Structure formats: C-alpha cells, structure tokens
PDB file of C-alpha atoms in Angstrom:
ATOM      1  CA  PRO V 171     270.260 -75.185 106.928  1.00 44.00           C
ATOM      2  CA  SER V 172     266.955 -73.578 105.984  1.00 42.00           C
ATOM      3  CA  PRO V 173     267.228 -71.019 103.139  1.00 42.00           C
ATOM      4  CA  TRP V 174     264.482 -68.906 104.774  1.00 40.00           C
ATOM      5  CA  VAL V 175     265.083 -65.891 106.964  1.00 37.00           C
ATOM      6  CA  THR V 176     262.631 -65.109 109.773  1.00 38.00           C
ATOM      7  CA  LEU V 177     262.284 -61.445 110.817  1.00 37.00           C
ATOM      8  CA  ASN V 178     260.506 -60.053 113.849  1.00 44.00           C
ATOM      9  CA  CYS V 179     258.681 -57.288 111.998  1.00 42.00           C
ATOM     10  CA  PRO V 180     255.120 -56.003 111.596  1.00 44.00           C
ATOM     11  CA  ARG V 181     252.555 -58.294 110.001  1.00 43.00           C
ATOM     12  CA  GLY V 182     253.138 -58.677 106.290  1.00 41.00           C
ATOM     13  CA  PHE V 183     256.669 -57.298 106.406  1.00 36.00           C
ATOM     14  CA  ALA V 184     258.428 -60.568 107.172  1.00 35.00           C
ATOM     15  CA  SER V 185     256.613 -62.542 104.500  1.00 37.00           C
ATOM     16  CA  SER V 186     257.429 -59.874 101.938  1.00 38.00           C
ATOM     17  CA  MET V 187     261.079 -59.879 102.920  1.00 36.00           C
ATOM     18  CA  GLU V 188     261.209 -63.694 102.803  1.00 37.00           C
ATOM     19  CA  THR V 189     260.006 -63.495  99.229  1.00 39.00           C
ATOM     20  CA  CYS V 190     262.833 -61.083  98.448  1.00 39.00           C
ATOM     21  CA  LEU V 191     265.408 -63.366 100.071  1.00 37.00           C
ATOM     22  CA  GLU V 192     264.128 -66.633  98.606  1.00 42.00           C
ATOM     23  CA  PRO V 193     266.981 -68.483  96.839  1.00 45.00           C
ATOM     24  CA  ALA V 194     266.731 -68.550  93.087  1.00 42.00           C
ATOM     25  CA  ASP V 195     265.566 -71.779  91.465  1.00 50.00           C
ATOM     26  CA  THR V 196     268.392 -72.440  89.018  1.00 52.00           C
ATOM     27  CA  SER V 197     266.372 -75.125  87.253  1.00 57.00           C
ATOM     28  CA  LYS V 198     264.059 -72.507  85.743  1.00 51.00           C
ATOM     29  CA  PRO V 199     264.782 -69.550  83.438  1.00 53.00           C
ATOM     30  CA  GLN V 200     265.423 -66.431  85.499  1.00 51.00           C
ATOM     31  CA  THR V 201     263.782 -63.079  84.908  1.00 53.00           C
ATOM     32  CA  ALA V 202     266.150 -60.147  85.376  1.00 59.00           C
ATOM     33  CA  ILE V 203     264.552 -58.215  88.247  1.00 63.00           C
ATOM     34  CA  SER V 204     266.730 -55.795  90.168  1.00 68.00           C
ATOM     35  CA  PRO V 205     266.732 -56.593  93.923  1.00 74.00           C
ATOM     36  CA  ILE V 206     265.847 -52.977  94.681  1.00 73.00           C
ATOM     37  CA  HIS V 207     262.473 -53.433  92.978  1.00 72.00           C
ATOM     38  CA  ARG V 208     261.688 -56.363  95.256  1.00 80.00           C
ATOM     39  CA  LEU V 209     261.956 -54.425  98.511  1.00 85.00           C
ATOM     40  CA  PRO V 210     258.721 -54.540 100.555  1.00 91.00           C
ATOM     41  CA  PRO V 211     256.739 -51.276 100.675  1.00 92.00           C
ATOM     42  CA  GLU V 212     257.283 -50.870 104.436  1.00 93.00           C
ATOM     43  CA  LEU V 213     261.045 -50.845 103.958  1.00 92.00           C
ATOM     44  CA  VAL V 214     260.889 -48.400 101.058  1.00 93.00           C
ATOM     45  CA  ILE V 215     258.862 -45.963 103.168  1.00 94.00           C
ATOM     46  CA  GLU V 216     261.231 -46.336 106.122  1.00 94.00           C
ATOM     47  CA  LEU V 217     264.226 -45.590 103.900  1.00 91.00           C
ATOM     48  CA  ALA V 218     262.436 -42.594 102.409  1.00 94.00           C
ATOM     49  CA  ARG V 219     261.968 -41.051 105.859  1.00 95.00           C
ATOM     50  CA  TRP V 220     265.722 -40.528 106.126  1.00 94.00           C
ATOM     51  CA  VAL V 221     266.215 -38.298 103.087  1.00 94.00           C
ATOM     52  CA  GLY V 222     265.468 -34.660 102.277  1.00 95.00           C
ATOM     53  CA  LEU V 223     262.860 -33.426  99.835  1.00 97.00           C
ATOM     54  CA  GLN V 224     265.121 -33.274  96.796  1.00 96.00           C
ATOM     55  CA  ASP V 225     266.329 -36.829  97.363  1.00 96.00           C
ATOM     56  CA  LEU V 226     262.748 -37.908  98.008  1.00 96.00           C
ATOM     57  CA  ILE V 227     261.797 -36.617  94.580  1.00 96.00           C
ATOM     58  CA  ARG V 228     264.709 -38.579  93.111  1.00 95.00           C
ATOM     59  CA  LEU V 229     263.398 -41.737  94.779  1.00 93.00           C
ATOM     60  CA  THR V 230     260.078 -41.308  92.972  1.00 94.00           C
ATOM     61  CA  GLN V 231     262.029 -41.682  89.718  1.00 93.00           C
ATOM     62  CA  VAL V 232     263.404 -45.136  90.579  1.00 89.00           C
ATOM     63  CA  CYS V 233     260.353 -46.939  89.193  1.00 89.00           C
ATOM     64  CA  PRO V 234     256.571 -46.458  88.859  1.00 90.00           C
ATOM     65  CA  GLY V 235     255.927 -48.546  91.973  1.00 90.00           C
ATOM     66  CA  TRP V 236     258.163 -46.392  94.165  1.00 92.00           C
ATOM     67  CA  CYS V 237     256.695 -43.237  92.660  1.00 94.00           C
ATOM     68  CA  THR V 238     253.145 -44.277  93.515  1.00 94.00           C
ATOM     69  CA  LEU V 239     254.076 -45.469  97.005  1.00 95.00           C
ATOM     70  CA  ILE V 240     256.061 -42.366  97.972  1.00 96.00           C
ATOM     71  CA  GLU V 241     253.680 -39.834  96.457  1.00 97.00           C
ATOM     72  CA  ARG V 242     250.729 -41.489  98.221  1.00 96.00           C
ATOM     73  CA  THR V 243     252.401 -41.326 101.657  1.00 96.00           C
ATOM     74  CA  PRO V 244     251.739 -37.722 102.803  1.00 97.00           C
ATOM     75  CA  SER V 245     253.763 -38.001 106.011  1.00 96.00           C
ATOM     76  CA  LEU V 246     256.972 -38.358 103.961  1.00 97.00           C
ATOM     77  CA  TRP V 247     256.474 -34.809 102.644  1.00 97.00           C
ATOM     78  CA  SER V 248     255.588 -33.119 105.938  1.00 97.00           C
ATOM     79  CA  SER V 249     259.083 -31.937 106.948  1.00 97.00           C
ATOM     80  CA  ILE V 250     259.738 -28.829 104.859  1.00 97.00           C
ATOM     81  CA  ASP V 251     263.130 -27.101 105.010  1.00 97.00           C
ATOM     82  CA  ALA V 252     263.914 -23.847 103.190  1.00 96.00           C
ATOM     83  CA  ALA V 253     267.281 -25.313 102.212  1.00 96.00           C
ATOM     84  CA  GLU V 254     265.539 -27.632  99.727  1.00 96.00           C
ATOM     85  CA  GLY V 255     264.619 -24.912  97.217  1.00 96.00           C
ATOM     86  CA  GLU V 256     261.328 -23.609  95.850  1.00 96.00           C
ATOM     87  CA  ALA V 257     260.568 -26.436  93.419  1.00 96.00           C
ATOM     88  CA  ALA V 258     260.963 -29.210  96.001  1.00 97.00           C
ATOM     89  CA  ILE V 259     259.088 -27.204  98.638  1.00 97.00           C
ATOM     90  CA  SER V 260     256.145 -26.571  96.300  1.00 97.00           C
ATOM     91  CA  THR V 261     255.965 -30.295  95.540  1.00 97.00           C
ATOM     92  CA  ALA V 262     256.082 -31.136  99.244  1.00 97.00           C
ATOM     93  CA  PHE V 263     253.231 -28.799 100.156  1.00 96.00           C
ATOM     94  CA  THR V 264     251.100 -30.452  97.470  1.00 96.00           C
ATOM     95  CA  LEU V 265     251.904 -34.055  98.421  1.00 97.00           C
ATOM     96  CA  ALA V 266     251.731 -33.479 102.188  1.00 97.00           C
ATOM     97  CA  ARG V 267     247.994 -33.031 101.698  1.00 95.00           C
ATOM     98  CA  ASN V 268     246.369 -32.738 105.149  1.00 94.00           C
ATOM     99  CA  SER V 269     249.301 -34.025 107.211  1.00 95.00           C
ATOM    100  CA  PRO V 270     250.738 -31.911 110.056  1.00 95.00           C
ATOM    101  CA  ILE V 271     253.675 -29.902 108.717  1.00 96.00           C
ATOM    102  CA  ASP V 272     257.064 -29.132 110.281  1.00 97.00           C
ATOM    103  CA  LEU V 273     258.594 -25.947 108.858  1.00 97.00           C
ATOM    104  CA  GLN V 274     262.207 -24.827 109.026  1.00 97.00           C
ATOM    105  CA  PHE V 275     263.679 -21.584 107.709  1.00 95.00           C
ATOM    106  CA  ARG V 276     267.294 -20.809 108.573  1.00 93.00           C
ATOM    107  CA  GLU V 277     268.914 -17.747 107.060  1.00 89.00           C
ATOM    108  CA  ASP V 278     272.332 -19.379 106.866  1.00 87.00           C
ATOM    109  CA  ASP V 279     271.329 -22.191 104.481  1.00 88.00           C
ATOM    110  CA  ARG V 280     268.080 -21.262 102.765  1.00 91.00           C
ATOM    111  CA  ASP V 281     267.594 -21.706  99.026  1.00 93.00           C
ATOM    112  CA  ILE V 282     264.362 -19.740  98.707  1.00 93.00           C
ATOM    113  CA  ALA V 283     263.316 -16.170  99.455  1.00 90.00           C
ATOM    114  CA  LEU V 284     261.657 -15.741 102.841  1.00 89.00           C
ATOM    115  CA  LYS V 285     258.584 -14.098 101.320  1.00 87.00           C
ATOM    116  CA  THR V 286     258.092 -16.975  98.864  1.00 92.00           C
ATOM    117  CA  PHE V 287     258.579 -19.558 101.615  1.00 93.00           C
ATOM    118  CA  PHE V 288     255.927 -18.014 103.842  1.00 90.00           C
ATOM    119  CA  GLU V 289     253.540 -17.402 100.970  1.00 89.00           C
ATOM    120  CA  LEU V 290     253.591 -21.143 100.292  1.00 92.00           C
ATOM    121  CA  ALA V 291     253.441 -22.051 103.983  1.00 92.00           C
ATOM    122  CA  GLY V 292     250.738 -19.501 104.717  1.00 88.00           C
ATOM    123  CA  LYS V 293     248.250 -21.465 102.641  1.00 87.00           C
ATOM    124  CA  ARG V 294     248.599 -24.353 105.123  1.00 90.00           C
ATOM    125  CA  VAL V 295     248.689 -22.492 108.443  1.00 89.00           C
ATOM    126  CA  LYS V 296     246.199 -24.815 110.119  1.00 88.00           C
ATOM    127  CA  GLN V 297     248.571 -27.737 109.446  1.00 92.00           C
ATOM    128  CA  TRP V 298     251.649 -26.192 111.090  1.00 93.00           C
ATOM    129  CA  ARG V 299     252.915 -28.527 113.818  1.00 95.00           C
ATOM    130  CA  SER V 300     256.342 -27.030 114.423  1.00 96.00           C
ATOM    131  CA  LEU V 301     258.090 -23.901 113.214  1.00 95.00           C
ATOM    132  CA  VAL V 302     261.752 -22.872 113.142  1.00 96.00           C
ATOM    133  CA  VAL V 303     262.648 -19.379 111.952  1.00 94.00           C
ATOM    134  CA  ASP V 304     266.299 -18.462 112.487  1.00 94.00           C
ATOM    135  CA  LEU V 305     267.425 -15.153 110.974  1.00 91.00           C
ATOM    136  CA  THR V 306     270.916 -15.229 112.468  1.00 86.00           C
ATOM    137  CA  PRO V 307     273.182 -13.588 109.833  1.00 77.00           C
ATOM    138  CA  CYS V 308     275.092 -15.842 107.458  1.00 65.00           C
ATOM    139  CA  PRO V 309     278.822 -16.110 108.124  1.00 60.00           C
ATOM    140  CA  LEU V 310     280.915 -14.182 105.611  1.00 51.00           C
ATOM    141  CA  PHE V 311     282.361 -17.403 104.230  1.00 44.00           C
ATOM    142  CA  ASN V 312     278.908 -18.879 103.624  1.00 49.00           C
ATOM    143  CA  TYR V 313     277.596 -16.872 100.683  1.00 50.00           C
ATOM    144  CA  ASN V 314     273.865 -17.017 100.061  1.00 52.00           C
ATOM    145  CA  PRO V 315     272.508 -15.543  96.788  1.00 53.00           C
ATOM    146  CA  PHE V 316     269.215 -14.605  98.448  1.00 50.00           C
ATOM    147  CA  VAL V 317     270.850 -12.157 100.834  1.00 49.00           C
ATOM    148  CA  ASP V 318     270.406  -9.409  98.235  1.00 50.00           C
ATOM    149  CA  ASP V 319     266.604  -9.849  98.118  1.00 46.00           C
ATOM    150  CA  ASN V 320     266.197  -7.417 101.009  1.00 50.00           C
ATOM    151  CA  ASP V 321     268.421  -5.752 103.498  1.00 63.00           C
ATOM    152  CA  ARG V 322     268.531  -7.362 106.925  1.00 69.00           C
ATOM    153  CA  SER V 323     265.960  -5.021 108.464  1.00 78.00           C
ATOM    154  CA  ASN V 324     263.398  -5.769 105.761  1.00 82.00           C
ATOM    155  CA  LEU V 325     264.029  -9.486 106.163  1.00 81.00           C
ATOM    156  CA  GLN V 326     263.213  -9.314 109.858  1.00 85.00           C
ATOM    157  CA  ILE V 327     260.129  -7.194 109.234  1.00 85.00           C
ATOM    158  CA  THR V 328     258.893  -9.643 106.572  1.00 84.00           C
ATOM    159  CA  ALA V 329     259.293 -12.585 108.948  1.00 87.00           C
ATOM    160  CA  ARG V 330     257.419 -10.758 111.693  1.00 88.00           C
ATOM    161  CA  GLN V 331     254.593  -9.808 109.333  1.00 88.00           C
ATOM    162  CA  HIS V 332     254.088 -13.365 108.163  1.00 85.00           C
ATOM    163  CA  LEU V 333     254.061 -14.744 111.701  1.00 85.00           C
ATOM    164  CA  LEU V 334     251.530 -12.164 112.826  1.00 86.00           C
ATOM    165  CA  LYS V 335     249.423 -12.858 109.746  1.00 84.00           C
ATOM    166  CA  ALA V 336     249.351 -16.526 110.703  1.00 79.00           C
ATOM    167  CA  VAL V 337     248.183 -15.588 114.194  1.00 77.00           C
ATOM    168  CA  ASP V 338     245.501 -13.294 112.788  1.00 80.00           C
ATOM    169  CA  SER V 339     244.078 -16.251 110.872  1.00 75.00           C
ATOM    170  CA  GLY V 340     243.271 -17.822 114.240  1.00 66.00           C
ATOM    171  CA  LEU V 341     244.685 -21.172 113.119  1.00 67.00           C
ATOM    172  CA  LEU V 342     248.187 -21.179 114.647  1.00 76.00           C
ATOM    173  CA  HIS V 343     248.332 -24.230 116.932  1.00 84.00           C
ATOM    174  CA  LEU V 344     251.983 -25.208 117.191  1.00 92.00           C
ATOM    175  CA  GLU V 345     253.479 -27.956 119.315  1.00 95.00           C
ATOM    176  CA  ALA V 346     257.004 -26.576 118.961  1.00 96.00           C
ATOM    177  CA  ILE V 347     258.483 -23.229 117.986  1.00 95.00           C
ATOM    178  CA  GLU V 348     262.039 -21.953 117.643  1.00 96.00           C
ATOM    179  CA  LEU V 349     262.708 -18.298 116.878  1.00 95.00           C
ATOM    180  CA  ALA V 350     266.075 -16.573 116.568  1.00 93.00           C
ATOM    181  CA  ASP V 351     266.917 -12.936 115.894  1.00 91.00           C
ATOM    182  CA  ILE V 352     263.395 -11.792 115.047  1.00 89.00           C
ATOM    183  CA  PRO V 353     262.151  -8.454 116.448  1.00 85.00           C
ATOM    184  CA  ILE V 354     258.742  -9.677 117.539  1.00 88.00           C
ATOM    185  CA  ASP V 355     256.613  -9.380 120.623  1.00 88.00           C
ATOM    186  CA  ILE V 356     256.279 -13.028 121.671  1.00 89.00           C
ATOM    187  CA  ALA V 357     253.073 -12.271 123.564  1.00 88.00           C
ATOM    188  CA  SER V 358     251.433 -11.267 120.273  1.00 87.00           C
ATOM    189  CA  LEU V 359     251.765 -14.857 119.008  1.00 88.00           C
ATOM    190  CA  HIS V 360     249.429 -16.166 121.734  1.00 87.00           C
ATOM    191  CA  LEU V 361     251.386 -19.413 122.032  1.00 90.00           C
ATOM    192  CA  THR V 362     249.549 -22.197 123.840  1.00 91.00           C
ATOM    193  CA  ASN V 363     249.764 -25.971 124.203  1.00 92.00           C
ATOM    194  CA  LEU V 364     253.449 -26.015 123.286  1.00 95.00           C
ATOM    195  CA  LYS V 365     255.702 -28.992 123.923  1.00 96.00           C
ATOM    196  CA  SER V 366     258.902 -27.137 123.027  1.00 97.00           C
ATOM    197  CA  LEU V 367     259.860 -23.446 123.191  1.00 96.00           C
ATOM    198  CA  THR V 368     263.231 -22.119 121.981  1.00 96.00           C
ATOM    199  CA  LEU V 369     264.002 -18.395 121.831  1.00 95.00           C
ATOM    200  CA  ARG V 370     267.366 -16.890 120.889  1.00 92.00           C
ATOM    201  CA  THR V 371     268.188 -13.188 120.621  1.00 89.00           C
ATOM    202  CA  ILE V 372     264.555 -12.186 120.941  1.00 86.00           C
ATOM    203  CA  HIS V 373     264.484  -8.781 122.600  1.00 79.00           C
ATOM    204  CA  ALA V 374     261.837  -7.360 124.907  1.00 75.00           C
ATOM    205  CA  VAL V 375     260.812 -10.771 126.239  1.00 86.00           C
ATOM    206  CA  THR V 376     259.585 -10.377 129.795  1.00 87.00           C
ATOM    207  CA  PRO V 377     259.410 -13.050 132.498  1.00 89.00           C
ATOM    208  CA  ALA V 378     255.656 -12.474 132.619  1.00 91.00           C
ATOM    209  CA  THR V 379     255.350 -13.426 128.948  1.00 91.00           C
ATOM    210  CA  ILE V 380     257.300 -16.632 129.488  1.00 93.00           C
ATOM    211  CA  PHE V 381     255.224 -17.542 132.532  1.00 93.00           C
ATOM    212  CA  ASP V 382     252.033 -16.957 130.540  1.00 93.00           C
ATOM    213  CA  ILE V 383     253.248 -19.322 127.802  1.00 93.00           C
ATOM    214  CA  LEU V 384     254.202 -21.967 130.344  1.00 94.00           C
ATOM    215  CA  ALA V 385     250.860 -21.648 132.119  1.00 95.00           C
ATOM    216  CA  ALA V 386     249.051 -22.093 128.804  1.00 94.00           C
ATOM    217  CA  SER V 387     251.202 -25.099 127.861  1.00 95.00           C
ATOM    218  CA  PRO V 388     250.784 -27.793 130.538  1.00 94.00           C
ATOM    219  CA  LEU V 389     252.499 -30.429 128.358  1.00 94.00           C
ATOM    220  CA  ILE V 390     255.650 -28.414 127.662  1.00 96.00           C
ATOM    221  CA  GLU V 391     258.834 -30.485 127.870  1.00 95.00           C
ATOM    222  CA  VAL V 392     261.612 -28.258 126.500  1.00 95.00           C
ATOM    223  CA  VAL V 393     262.317 -24.587 127.274  1.00 95.00           C
ATOM    224  CA  ASP V 394     265.527 -23.064 125.847  1.00 95.00           C
ATOM    225  CA  LEU V 395     265.861 -19.307 126.373  1.00 93.00           C
ATOM    226  CA  ARG V 396     268.905 -17.337 125.218  1.00 89.00           C
ATOM    227  CA  ILE V 397     267.452 -13.887 124.964  1.00 77.00           C
TER     228      ILE V 397
END
C-alpha cells in the first residue's frame, strides 16, 4: 500500500501534512525533530482557536515558530474574557491589533477588577463586536477576591458609567450584546444593527424600547428577554 495519506483540505494543507506523515528513510541518519514541530501552520492555528488566552500564551512558548505564527494571527486574540486575568488580557488587546473584539465580563468568574477591564477595553471601543456584562452576584461557595474592590452598588454604577462612556464616544457598533443585573436605561445605549440581544434582570425596560431596538436591527436573529 502507498505510504502517503491524501487529505481533502485547503490548498497547501494536504501537502504539508503529507510531509509530516512521510515514512522515515531508515537508510539515512535521522535528525531528532519532535512531531509537534512539524505540524502545518493551518493546523496549529486551528488548534489555537480552541484554547483560552492563558493557554494561548503558553502555546507561544512551545517554539519560536509557533510564537511567531500565533502572535501574528490577530484573530486568535480577539475573544477576551475577564476570567483570564489582567496580564493575559493586556497581551490580548495588544496582539488583537485591529481585529473585531468579543468581550466577556461575568461577575461570578472574573479575575480582574471591572474598572481595570473596562479601562483596557475602552481604548478599543470601535473594535467591539460583541459584549457580555453579567453582574449577577457570585454564589457564596464561589469566592472571588475582587468582590471587596467595591460594594455591589458601586460595581453596578461603574459598569453603567463605562457603557455610557462607550456610547458617548460614538463608536459603539455591536453585533451582539448580553447584559444582566445592570441598572441601565437600555434606550441610552442606542443599540442598532444587532444580531443578538440578551437582557436579564434589567429593570425599567419598556416594550417601546425593545421595539425600537428591533426596528433598528433588521438582521437580528436572537432575542432573549428575562427582565
């Protein structure tokens, strides 16, 4: 049987993989090269899409080739979760460059102060593609050291201030937004062209406000209201 493996993949991918799978020629001296360093770039990038920011940083330490490839692929750094911690988040904002950014801040698993998170994110407002801000209180059994930064009321006020500041910049063009337990007037966000809208425990939301958002978002696909 043929020692070659044929893959139905994008141009260049199959030939690279065939090189990786080529049987060793035992008649010649072998150079010790770890199989992981022979993976084609397309596969490395695809694998990297499945890990969080901290693990992504670890992948850059595998070898110089992986480091260069991963750090020069901005889309790998565009999903930024507050659970990853300040150091990883700062790195991600730098390496995401001009890519659209998906932001997620959940009170029950964050590893960064809300103010710090939004100060970093606020510098890239025009790149925000989706935003999740969930201030639902942490369960008692899930201790979070950042809870003591502010009392709950101040936390909610800080979140509202940062969202309104983003709107005031005139650059907030989100495709998806999810807000939970934030005392904010949704109408003040001037949401348009959404594809997904999720609101939970948001008080003072009127049917008129929701209708206005829907009318301004002809491509909307998901509406989840638990208010």
